[in-house]
Backbone atoms as SQL, in Angstrom:
CREATE TABLE atoms (id INTEGER PRIMARY KEY, chain TEXT, resi INTEGER, resn TEXT, atom TEXT, x REAL, y REAL, z REAL);
INSERT INTO atoms VALUES
  (1, 'A', 1, 'LEU', 'N', -5.168, 2.410, 8.621),
  (2, 'A', 1, 'LEU', 'CA', -5.814, 2.175, 7.342),
  (3, 'A', 1, 'LEU', 'C', -4.785, 2.115, 6.214),
  (4, 'A', 2, 'ALA', 'N', -3.786, 2.988, 6.274),
  (5, 'A', 2, 'ALA', 'CA', -2.755, 3.000, 5.233),
  (6, 'A', 2, 'ALA', 'C', -2.029, 1.663, 5.171),
  (7, 'A', 3, 'GLY', 'N', -1.772, 1.069, 6.333),
  (8, 'A', 3, 'GLY', 'CA', -1.094, -0.220, 6.371),
  (9, 'A', 3, 'GLY', 'C', -1.909, -1.326, 5.718),
  (10, 'A', 4, 'ILE', 'N', -3.211, -1.289, 5.914),
  (11, 'A', 4, 'ILE', 'CA', -4.091, -2.299, 5.316),
  (12, 'A', 4, 'ILE', 'C', -4.085, -2.173, 3.796),
  (13, 'A', 5, 'VAL', 'N', -4.185, -0.944, 3.316),
  (14, 'A', 5, 'VAL', 'CA', -4.169, -0.700, 1.871),
  (15, 'A', 5, 'VAL', 'C', -2.818, -1.094, 1.279),
  (16, 'A', 6, 'ALA', 'N', -1.734, -0.717, 1.956),
  (17, 'A', 6, 'ALA', 'CA', -0.394, -1.035, 1.464),
  (18, 'A', 6, 'ALA', 'C', -0.173, -2.545, 1.413),
  (19, 'A', 7, 'LYS', 'N', -0.637, -3.257, 2.431),
  (20, 'A', 7, 'LYS', 'CA', -0.494, -4.718, 2.464),
  (21, 'A', 7, 'LYS', 'C', -1.248, -5.348, 1.296),
  (22, 'A', 8, 'HIS', 'N', -2.469, -4.906, 1.081),
  (23, 'A', 8, 'HIS', 'CA', -3.270, -5.429, -0.027),
  (24, 'A', 8, 'HIS', 'C', -2.588, -5.149, -1.367),
  (25, 'A', 9, 'TYR', 'N', -2.101, -3.937, -1.540),
  (26, 'A', 9, 'TYR', 'CA', -1.425, -3.569, -2.792),
  (27, 'A', 9, 'TYR', 'C', -0.175, -4.423, -3.002),
  (28, 'A', 10, 'ALA', 'N', 0.604, -4.604, -1.952),
  (29, 'A', 10, 'ALA', 'CA', 1.825, -5.418, -2.057),
  (30, 'A', 10, 'ALA', 'C', 1.480, -6.846, -2.473),
  (31, 'A', 11, 'GLN', 'N', 0.427, -7.399, -1.889),
  (32, 'A', 11, 'GLN', 'CA', 0.041, -8.775, -2.211),
  (33, 'A', 11, 'GLN', 'C', -0.505, -8.902, -3.635),
  (34, 'A', 12, 'GLN', 'N', -1.142, -7.854, -4.122),
  (35, 'A', 12, 'GLN', 'CA', -1.749, -7.915, -5.453),
  (36, 'A', 12, 'GLN', 'C', -0.810, -7.476, -6.579),
  (37, 'A', 13, 'GLN', 'N', 0.102, -6.536, -6.281),
  (38, 'A', 13, 'GLN', 'CA', 0.863, -5.901, -7.353),
  (39, 'A', 13, 'GLN', 'C', 2.385, -6.056, -7.282),
  (40, 'A', 14, 'ILE', 'N', 2.935, -6.313, -6.106),
  (41, 'A', 14, 'ILE', 'CA', 4.394, -6.272, -5.956),
  (42, 'A', 14, 'ILE', 'C', 5.007, -7.655, -5.775),
  (43, 'A', 15, 'LEU', 'N', 4.495, -8.400, -4.827),
  (44, 'A', 15, 'LEU', 'CA', 5.118, -9.676, -4.471),
  (45, 'A', 15, 'LEU', 'C', 4.755, -10.785, -5.457),
  (46, 'A', 16, 'PRO', 'N', 5.684, -11.721, -5.669),
  (47, 'A', 16, 'PRO', 'CA', 5.353, -12.884, -6.496),
  (48, 'A', 16, 'PRO', 'C', 4.215, -13.685, -5.858),
  (49, 'A', 17, 'ARG', 'N', 3.374, -14.251, -6.676),
  (50, 'A', 17, 'ARG', 'CA', 2.191, -14.971, -6.185),
  (51, 'A', 17, 'ARG', 'C', 2.567, -16.119, -5.255),
  (52, 'A', 18, 'ASP', 'N', 3.658, -16.838, -5.551),
  (53, 'A', 18, 'ASP', 'CA', 4.041, -17.957, -4.689),
  (54, 'A', 18, 'ASP', 'C', 4.448, -17.483, -3.299),
  (55, 'A', 19, 'VAL', 'N', 5.030, -16.287, -3.206),
  (56, 'A', 19, 'VAL', 'CA', 5.392, -15.722, -1.902),
  (57, 'A', 19, 'VAL', 'C', 4.128, -15.355, -1.125),
  (58, 'A', 20, 'VAL', 'N', 3.183, -14.731, -1.805),
  (59, 'A', 20, 'VAL', 'CA', 1.915, -14.354, -1.161),
  (60, 'A', 20, 'VAL', 'C', 1.190, -15.603, -0.650),
  (61, 'A', 21, 'LEU', 'N', 1.115, -16.628, -1.478),
  (62, 'A', 21, 'LEU', 'CA', 0.425, -17.857, -1.068),
  (63, 'A', 21, 'LEU', 'C', 1.128, -18.530, 0.103),
  (64, 'A', 22, 'ALA', 'N', 2.455, -18.582, 0.073),
  (65, 'A', 22, 'ALA', 'CA', 3.202, -19.181, 1.189),
  (66, 'A', 22, 'ALA', 'C', 2.974, -18.389, 2.471),
  (67, 'A', 23, 'HIS', 'N', 2.910, -17.068, 2.362),
  (68, 'A', 23, 'HIS', 'CA', 2.637, -16.222, 3.534),
  (69, 'A', 23, 'HIS', 'C', 1.226, -16.500, 4.065),
  (70, 'A', 24, 'GLU', 'N', 0.259, -16.553, 3.177),
  (71, 'A', 24, 'GLU', 'CA', -1.129, -16.791, 3.590),
  (72, 'A', 24, 'GLU', 'C', -1.317, -18.173, 4.218),
  (73, 'A', 25, 'ARG', 'N', -0.575, -19.172, 3.736),
  (74, 'A', 25, 'ARG', 'CA', -0.675, -20.535, 4.283),
  (75, 'A', 25, 'ARG', 'C', 0.129, -20.706, 5.568),
  (76, 'A', 26, 'GLY', 'N', 0.913, -19.707, 5.929),
  (77, 'A', 26, 'GLY', 'CA', 1.716, -19.793, 7.141),
  (78, 'A', 26, 'GLY', 'C', 3.029, -20.533, 6.960),
  (79, 'A', 27, 'GLU', 'N', 3.407, -20.800, 5.723),
  (80, 'A', 27, 'GLU', 'CA', 4.669, -21.490, 5.452),
  (81, 'A', 27, 'GLU', 'C', 5.865, -20.568, 5.671),
  (82, 'A', 28, 'ILE', 'N', 5.665, -19.302, 5.403),
  (83, 'A', 28, 'ILE', 'CA', 6.668, -18.268, 5.668),
  (84, 'A', 28, 'ILE', 'C', 5.951, -17.093, 6.315),
  (85, 'A', 29, 'HIS', 'N', 6.712, -16.199, 6.890),
  (86, 'A', 29, 'HIS', 'CA', 6.138, -14.960, 7.413),
  (87, 'A', 29, 'HIS', 'C', 6.864, -13.802, 6.749),
  (88, 'A', 30, 'TYR', 'N', 6.145, -13.016, 5.962),
  (89, 'A', 30, 'TYR', 'CA', 6.725, -11.844, 5.319),
  (90, 'A', 30, 'TYR', 'C', 6.612, -10.687, 6.310),
  (91, 'A', 31, 'HIS', 'N', 7.716, -10.389, 6.977),
  (92, 'A', 31, 'HIS', 'CA', 7.746, -9.405, 8.061),
  (93, 'A', 31, 'HIS', 'C', 7.447, -8.001, 7.542),
  (94, 'A', 32, 'ASP', 'N', 6.649, -7.247, 8.286),
  (95, 'A', 32, 'ASP', 'CA', 6.292, -5.865, 7.938),
  (96, 'A', 32, 'ASP', 'C', 5.729, -5.762, 6.521),
  (97, 'A', 33, 'LEU', 'N', 4.818, -6.640, 6.185),
  (98, 'A', 33, 'LEU', 'CA', 4.247, -6.674, 4.839),
  (99, 'A', 33, 'LEU', 'C', 3.586, -5.356, 4.450),
  (100, 'A', 34, 'ASP', 'N', 3.100, -4.610, 5.428),
  (101, 'A', 34, 'ASP', 'CA', 2.460, -3.327, 5.125),
  (102, 'A', 34, 'ASP', 'C', 3.475, -2.202, 4.930),
  (103, 'A', 35, 'TYR', 'N', 4.761, -2.500, 5.069),
  (104, 'A', 35, 'TYR', 'CA', 5.785, -1.449, 5.038),
  (105, 'A', 35, 'TYR', 'C', 6.947, -1.804, 4.117),
  (106, 'A', 36, 'SER', 'N', 7.509, -2.982, 4.310),
  (107, 'A', 36, 'SER', 'CA', 8.781, -3.311, 3.666),
  (108, 'A', 36, 'SER', 'C', 8.752, -3.440, 2.144),
  (109, 'A', 37, 'PRO', 'N', 7.664, -3.833, 1.484),
  (110, 'A', 37, 'PRO', 'CA', 7.738, -3.885, 0.020),
  (111, 'A', 37, 'PRO', 'C', 7.951, -2.510, -0.625),
  (112, 'A', 38, 'PHE', 'N', 7.700, -1.451, 0.122),
  (113, 'A', 38, 'PHE', 'CA', 7.789, -0.106, -0.430),
  (114, 'A', 38, 'PHE', 'C', 9.078, 0.618, -0.062),
  (115, 'A', 39, 'PHE', 'N', 9.792, 0.107, 0.923),
  (116, 'A', 39, 'PHE', 'CA', 11.001, 0.757, 1.416),
  (117, 'A', 39, 'PHE', 'C', 12.121, -0.271, 1.498),
  (118, 'A', 40, 'PRO', 'N', 13.378, 0.171, 1.445),
  (119, 'A', 40, 'PRO', 'CA', 14.489, -0.789, 1.431),
  (120, 'A', 40, 'PRO', 'C', 14.811, -1.430, 2.777),
  (121, 'A', 41, 'MET', 'N', 14.119, -1.062, 3.841),
  (122, 'A', 41, 'MET', 'CA', 14.412, -1.621, 5.159),
  (123, 'A', 41, 'MET', 'C', 13.126, -2.038, 5.848),
  (124, 'A', 42, 'PHE', 'N', 13.240, -3.010, 6.741),
  (125, 'A', 42, 'PHE', 'CA', 12.115, -3.351, 7.592),
  (126, 'A', 42, 'PHE', 'C', 11.969, -2.277, 8.659),
  (127, 'A', 43, 'ASN', 'N', 10.774, -2.119, 9.182),
  (128, 'A', 43, 'ASN', 'CA', 10.500, -1.114, 10.199),
  (129, 'A', 43, 'ASN', 'C', 11.379, -1.292, 11.432),
  (130, 'A', 44, 'CYS', 'N', 11.679, -2.536, 11.789),
  (131, 'A', 44, 'CYS', 'CA', 12.471, -2.784, 12.990),
  (132, 'A', 44, 'CYS', 'C', 13.974, -2.793, 12.719),
  (133, 'A', 45, 'MET', 'N', 14.363, -2.469, 11.491),
  (134, 'A', 45, 'MET', 'CA', 15.783, -2.485, 11.139),
  (135, 'A', 45, 'MET', 'C', 16.226, -1.128, 10.596),
  (136, 'A', 46, 'LEU', 'N', 15.827, -0.086, 11.241),
  (137, 'A', 46, 'LEU', 'CA', 16.153, 1.243, 10.746),
  (138, 'A', 46, 'LEU', 'C', 17.538, 1.698, 11.168),
  (139, 'A', 47, 'ILE', 'N', 18.384, 0.769, 11.550),
  (140, 'A', 47, 'ILE', 'CA', 19.764, 1.048, 11.923),
  (141, 'A', 47, 'ILE', 'C', 20.655, 0.618, 10.765),
  (142, 'A', 48, 'ASP', 'N', 21.555, 1.491, 10.343),
  (143, 'A', 48, 'ASP', 'CA', 22.510, 1.150, 9.285),
  (144, 'A', 48, 'ASP', 'C', 23.707, 0.462, 9.925),
  (145, 'A', 49, 'LEU', 'N', 23.542, -0.814, 10.244),
  (146, 'A', 49, 'LEU', 'CA', 24.585, -1.557, 10.946),
  (147, 'A', 49, 'LEU', 'C', 25.877, -1.602, 10.139),
  (148, 'A', 50, 'LYS', 'N', 25.771, -1.850, 8.850),
  (149, 'A', 50, 'LYS', 'CA', 26.972, -1.904, 8.011),
  (150, 'A', 50, 'LYS', 'C', 27.722, -0.575, 8.055),
  (151, 'A', 51, 'GLY', 'N', 27.005, 0.518, 7.921),
  (152, 'A', 51, 'GLY', 'CA', 27.634, 1.836, 7.977),
  (153, 'A', 51, 'GLY', 'C', 28.262, 2.118, 9.330),
  (154, 'A', 52, 'MET', 'N', 27.578, 1.711, 10.390),
  (155, 'A', 52, 'MET', 'CA', 28.107, 1.942, 11.734),
  (156, 'A', 52, 'MET', 'C', 29.384, 1.147, 11.962),
  (157, 'A', 53, 'LEU', 'N', 29.400, -0.114, 11.511),
  (158, 'A', 53, 'LEU', 'CA', 30.588, -0.938, 11.704),
  (159, 'A', 53, 'LEU', 'C', 31.726, -0.516, 10.772),
  (160, 'A', 54, 'THR', 'N', 31.393, -0.010, 9.610),
  (161, 'A', 54, 'THR', 'CA', 32.412, 0.411, 8.648),
  (162, 'A', 54, 'THR', 'C', 33.021, 1.758, 9.009),
  (163, 'A', 55, 'ASN', 'N', 32.190, 2.693, 9.445),
  (164, 'A', 55, 'ASN', 'CA', 32.640, 4.071, 9.659),
  (165, 'A', 55, 'ASN', 'C', 32.844, 4.447, 11.116),
  (166, 'A', 56, 'GLY', 'N', 32.364, 3.618, 12.025),
  (167, 'A', 56, 'GLY', 'CA', 32.379, 4.001, 13.427),
  (168, 'A', 56, 'GLY', 'C', 31.188, 4.901, 13.718),
  (169, 'A', 57, 'PHE', 'N', 30.954, 5.182, 14.993),
  (170, 'A', 57, 'PHE', 'CA', 29.805, 5.994, 15.386),
  (171, 'A', 57, 'PHE', 'C', 29.970, 6.399, 16.838),
  (172, 'A', 58, 'LYS', 'N', 29.046, 7.209, 17.312),
  (173, 'A', 58, 'LYS', 'CA', 29.052, 7.637, 18.707),
  (174, 'A', 58, 'LYS', 'C', 27.848, 7.022, 19.408),
  (175, 'A', 59, 'MET', 'N', 28.096, 6.374, 20.557),
  (176, 'A', 59, 'MET', 'CA', 27.018, 5.813, 21.371),
  (177, 'A', 59, 'MET', 'C', 27.123, 6.441, 22.747),
  (178, 'A', 60, 'GLY', 'N', 26.151, 7.261, 23.077),
  (179, 'A', 60, 'GLY', 'CA', 26.239, 8.008, 24.330),
  (180, 'A', 60, 'GLY', 'C', 27.423, 8.950, 24.252),
  (181, 'A', 61, 'ASN', 'N', 28.327, 8.851, 25.198),
  (182, 'A', 61, 'ASN', 'CA', 29.534, 9.687, 25.194),
  (183, 'A', 61, 'ASN', 'C', 30.738, 8.975, 24.591),
  (184, 'A', 62, 'ALA', 'N', 30.563, 7.747, 24.149),
  (185, 'A', 62, 'ALA', 'CA', 31.694, 6.951, 23.650),
  (186, 'A', 62, 'ALA', 'C', 31.778, 6.993, 22.128),
  (187, 'A', 63, 'GLU', 'N', 32.977, 7.225, 21.627),
  (188, 'A', 63, 'GLU', 'CA', 33.248, 7.132, 20.192),
  (189, 'A', 63, 'GLU', 'C', 33.623, 5.680, 19.893),
  (190, 'A', 64, 'ILE', 'N', 32.855, 5.024, 19.059),
  (191, 'A', 64, 'ILE', 'CA', 33.104, 3.629, 18.710),
  (192, 'A', 64, 'ILE', 'C', 33.804, 3.593, 17.355),
  (193, 'A', 65, 'GLU', 'N', 35.009, 3.055, 17.336),
  (194, 'A', 65, 'GLU', 'CA', 35.768, 2.944, 16.092),
  (195, 'A', 65, 'GLU', 'C', 35.336, 1.694, 15.333),
  (196, 'A', 66, 'PRO', 'N', 35.603, 1.642, 14.032),
  (197, 'A', 66, 'PRO', 'CA', 35.285, 0.422, 13.283),
  (198, 'A', 66, 'PRO', 'C', 36.007, -0.783, 13.889),
  (199, 'A', 67, 'PRO', 'N', 35.308, -1.871, 14.119),
  (200, 'A', 67, 'PRO', 'CA', 35.945, -3.049, 14.720),
  (201, 'A', 67, 'PRO', 'C', 36.965, -3.673, 13.770),
  (202, 'A', 68, 'LYS', 'N', 37.984, -4.266, 14.371),
  (203, 'A', 68, 'LYS', 'CA', 39.048, -4.891, 13.590),
  (204, 'A', 68, 'LYS', 'C', 38.959, -6.417, 13.613),
  (205, 'A', 69, 'SER', 'N', 37.976, -6.964, 14.311),
  (206, 'A', 69, 'SER', 'CA', 37.804, -8.419, 14.359),
  (207, 'A', 69, 'SER', 'C', 36.317, -8.751, 14.398),
  (208, 'A', 70, 'ILE', 'N', 36.009, -9.971, 14.027),
  (209, 'A', 70, 'ILE', 'CA', 34.617, -10.421, 14.062),
  (210, 'A', 70, 'ILE', 'C', 34.095, -10.467, 15.492),
  (211, 'A', 71, 'ALA', 'N', 34.966, -10.786, 16.441),
  (212, 'A', 71, 'ALA', 'CA', 34.548, -10.832, 17.848),
  (213, 'A', 71, 'ALA', 'C', 34.135, -9.445, 18.332),
  (214, 'A', 72, 'THR', 'N', 34.923, -8.444, 17.984),
  (215, 'A', 72, 'THR', 'CA', 34.589, -7.073, 18.380),
  (216, 'A', 72, 'THR', 'C', 33.335, -6.600, 17.653),
  (217, 'A', 73, 'ALA', 'N', 33.208, -6.930, 16.365),
  (218, 'A', 73, 'ALA', 'CA', 32.017, -6.547, 15.604),
  (219, 'A', 73, 'ALA', 'C', 30.763, -7.158, 16.220),
  (220, 'A', 74, 'THR', 'N', 30.863, -8.395, 16.670),
  (221, 'A', 74, 'THR', 'CA', 29.731, -9.058, 17.311),
  (222, 'A', 74, 'THR', 'C', 29.370, -8.383, 18.629),
  (223, 'A', 75, 'ALA', 'N', 30.378, -8.046, 19.413),
  (224, 'A', 75, 'ALA', 'CA', 30.137, -7.374, 20.695),
  (225, 'A', 75, 'ALA', 'C', 29.509, -6.000, 20.476),
  (226, 'A', 76, 'VAL', 'N', 30.016, -5.264, 19.500),
  (227, 'A', 76, 'VAL', 'CA', 29.472, -3.929, 19.202),
  (228, 'A', 76, 'VAL', 'C', 28.032, -4.057, 18.707),
  (229, 'A', 77, 'THR', 'N', 27.767, -5.047, 17.863),
  (230, 'A', 77, 'THR', 'CA', 26.408, -5.268, 17.369),
  (231, 'A', 77, 'THR', 'C', 25.455, -5.558, 18.525),
  (232, 'A', 78, 'ALA', 'N', 25.885, -6.364, 19.475),
  (233, 'A', 78, 'ALA', 'CA', 25.057, -6.651, 20.655),
  (234, 'A', 78, 'ALA', 'C', 24.775, -5.378, 21.445),
  (235, 'A', 79, 'GLN', 'N', 25.769, -4.509, 21.568),
  (236, 'A', 79, 'GLN', 'CA', 25.569, -3.241, 22.280),
  (237, 'A', 79, 'GLN', 'C', 24.583, -2.349, 21.534),
  (238, 'A', 80, 'ILE', 'N', 24.677, -2.323, 20.209),
  (239, 'A', 80, 'ILE', 'CA', 23.746, -1.523, 19.403),
  (240, 'A', 80, 'ILE', 'C', 22.324, -2.037, 19.600),
  (241, 'A', 81, 'ILE', 'N', 22.146, -3.350, 19.531),
  (242, 'A', 81, 'ILE', 'CA', 20.816, -3.941, 19.710),
  (243, 'A', 81, 'ILE', 'C', 20.262, -3.611, 21.093),
  (244, 'A', 82, 'ALA', 'N', 21.091, -3.733, 22.106),
  (245, 'A', 82, 'ALA', 'CA', 20.652, -3.417, 23.468),
  (246, 'A', 82, 'ALA', 'C', 20.254, -1.950, 23.588),
  (247, 'A', 83, 'GLN', 'N', 21.016, -1.071, 22.969),
  (248, 'A', 83, 'GLN', 'CA', 20.731, 0.365, 23.030),
  (249, 'A', 83, 'GLN', 'C', 19.412, 0.681, 22.326),
  (250, 'A', 84, 'VAL', 'N', 19.204, 0.083, 21.157),
  (251, 'A', 84, 'VAL', 'CA', 17.980, 0.330, 20.393),
  (252, 'A', 84, 'VAL', 'C', 16.763, -0.250, 21.114),
  (253, 'A', 85, 'ALA', 'N', 16.940, -1.403, 21.750),
  (254, 'A', 85, 'ALA', 'CA', 15.827, -2.074, 22.424),
  (255, 'A', 85, 'ALA', 'C', 15.395, -1.371, 23.707),
  (256, 'A', 86, 'SER', 'N', 16.273, -0.565, 24.286),
  (257, 'A', 86, 'SER', 'CA', 15.927, 0.068, 25.563),
  (258, 'A', 86, 'SER', 'C', 15.202, 1.374, 25.389);
């Protein structure tokens, strides 16, 4: 019920009318409309990827250092996504 109320409030009070209309017509999809207008992140993006890549982190027993190349950053990001998805 809270999600329904939040979605209605976001459409009436927060989002620009053209965005709401485009969402309703199916021209765009406003992801997590019942959640994201009120918080700085989408529900499915609760990982601070920038912080993890900048500061390093621990995944399982492995200490992951900040990547020094875009290739390594991409590989680490794929590992993070796989870990979160499992």
